[in-house]
mmCIF file of C-alpha atoms in Angstrom:
data_model
loop_
_atom_site.group_PDB
_atom_site.id
_atom_site.type_symbol
_atom_site.label_atom_id
_atom_site.label_comp_id
_atom_site.label_asym_id
_atom_site.label_seq_id
_atom_site.Cartn_x
_atom_site.Cartn_y
_atom_site.Cartn_z
ATOM 1 C CA UNK A 260 97.155 84.600 101.544
ATOM 2 C CA UNK A 261 94.778 83.642 104.000
ATOM 3 C CA UNK A 262 97.330 82.803 106.770
ATOM 4 C CA UNK A 263 99.582 85.941 105.960
ATOM 5 C CA UNK A 264 95.899 88.572 106.367
ATOM 6 C CA UNK A 265 95.735 86.838 109.922
ATOM 7 C CA UNK A 266 98.473 87.351 111.512
ATOM 8 C CA UNK A 267 98.993 91.033 110.108
ATOM 9 C CA UNK A 268 95.628 91.446 111.523
ATOM 10 C CA UNK A 269 96.653 89.885 114.848
ATOM 11 C CA UNK A 270 99.784 91.594 114.864
ATOM 12 C CA UNK A 271 98.232 95.101 114.134
ATOM 13 C CA UNK A 272 95.166 93.570 117.615
ATOM 14 C CA UNK A 273 98.412 92.796 118.934
ATOM 15 C CA UNK A 274 99.764 96.089 119.086
ATOM 16 C CA UNK A 275 96.684 98.583 120.183
ATOM 17 C CA UNK A 276 96.467 96.375 123.157
ATOM 18 C CA UNK A 277 99.771 97.359 124.384
ATOM 19 C CA UNK A 278 98.151 100.973 123.532
ATOM 20 C CA UNK A 279 99.506 101.853 119.882
ATOM 21 C CA UNK A 280 97.744 103.993 117.513
ATOM 22 C CA UNK A 281 97.231 103.152 113.837
ATOM 23 C CA UNK A 282 95.423 104.070 110.903
ATOM 24 C CA UNK A 283 94.213 101.161 109.693
ATOM 25 C CA UNK A 284 92.249 102.453 105.714
ATOM 26 C CA UNK A 285 90.579 99.357 104.102
ATOM 27 C CA UNK A 286 87.053 98.633 102.243
ATOM 28 C CA UNK A 287 86.723 95.527 103.892
ATOM 29 C CA UNK A 288 83.896 95.803 106.768
ATOM 30 C CA UNK A 289 85.052 92.783 108.296
ATOM 31 C CA UNK A 290 88.261 93.927 109.047
ATOM 32 C CA UNK A 291 87.628 97.144 109.428
ATOM 33 C CA UNK A 292 85.163 95.685 112.275
ATOM 34 C CA UNK A 293 88.198 93.604 113.392
ATOM 35 C CA UNK A 294 90.763 96.104 114.106
ATOM 36 C CA UNK A 295 88.593 99.431 114.374
ATOM 37 C CA UNK A 296 86.764 101.444 117.356
ATOM 38 C CA UNK A 297 86.543 104.615 115.293
ATOM 39 C CA UNK A 298 85.761 105.222 111.549
ATOM 40 C CA UNK A 299 86.607 108.115 109.804
ATOM 41 C CA UNK A 300 84.577 108.243 105.917
ATOM 42 C CA UNK A 301 86.503 111.026 103.608
ATOM 43 C CA UNK A 302 84.629 111.584 100.073
ATOM 44 C CA UNK A 303 86.689 113.479 97.185
ATOM 45 C CA UNK A 304 88.726 114.165 99.715
ATOM 46 C CA UNK A 305 86.718 115.756 102.698
ATOM 47 C CA UNK A 306 85.579 114.257 106.349
ATOM 48 C CA UNK A 307 81.918 113.456 105.911
ATOM 49 C CA UNK A 308 81.737 111.096 108.570
ATOM 50 C CA UNK A 309 83.812 110.650 112.131
ATOM 51 C CA UNK A 310 82.249 108.275 114.774
ATOM 52 C CA UNK A 311 81.578 104.460 115.684
ATOM 53 C CA UNK A 312 82.685 102.138 112.733
ATOM 54 C CA UNK A 313 79.202 100.554 112.375
ATOM 55 C CA UNK A 314 77.761 104.270 112.020
ATOM 56 C CA UNK A 315 80.793 105.036 109.640
ATOM 57 C CA UNK A 316 80.184 101.478 107.745
ATOM 58 C CA UNK A 317 76.746 102.305 107.207
ATOM 59 C CA UNK A 318 77.219 105.977 106.066
ATOM 60 C CA UNK A 319 80.823 104.708 103.543
ATOM 61 C CA UNK A 320 77.880 102.019 102.522
ATOM 62 C CA UNK A 321 75.828 104.953 101.244
ATOM 63 C CA UNK A 322 78.158 107.177 100.011
ATOM 64 C CA UNK A 323 78.531 104.151 96.897
ATOM 65 C CA UNK A 324 74.786 104.181 97.028
ATOM 66 C CA UNK A 325 74.351 107.576 95.900
ATOM 67 C CA UNK A 326 74.585 108.571 91.951
ATOM 68 C CA UNK A 327 77.717 110.440 90.892
#
């Protein structure tokens, strides 16, 4: 539910604020923007982007639009 999700995101932010490192895997852009300061995008198990969150989300959107 929404309250539990908010609590989890708050806990992750607190952990990072204390110097912790997280590997956060998600397809939810707003959660990624809230939690992450770096993005890595994979395609078929290969790194196709490593950099800023906004640029990573843009690359992910481009991948979704590419014909397969």
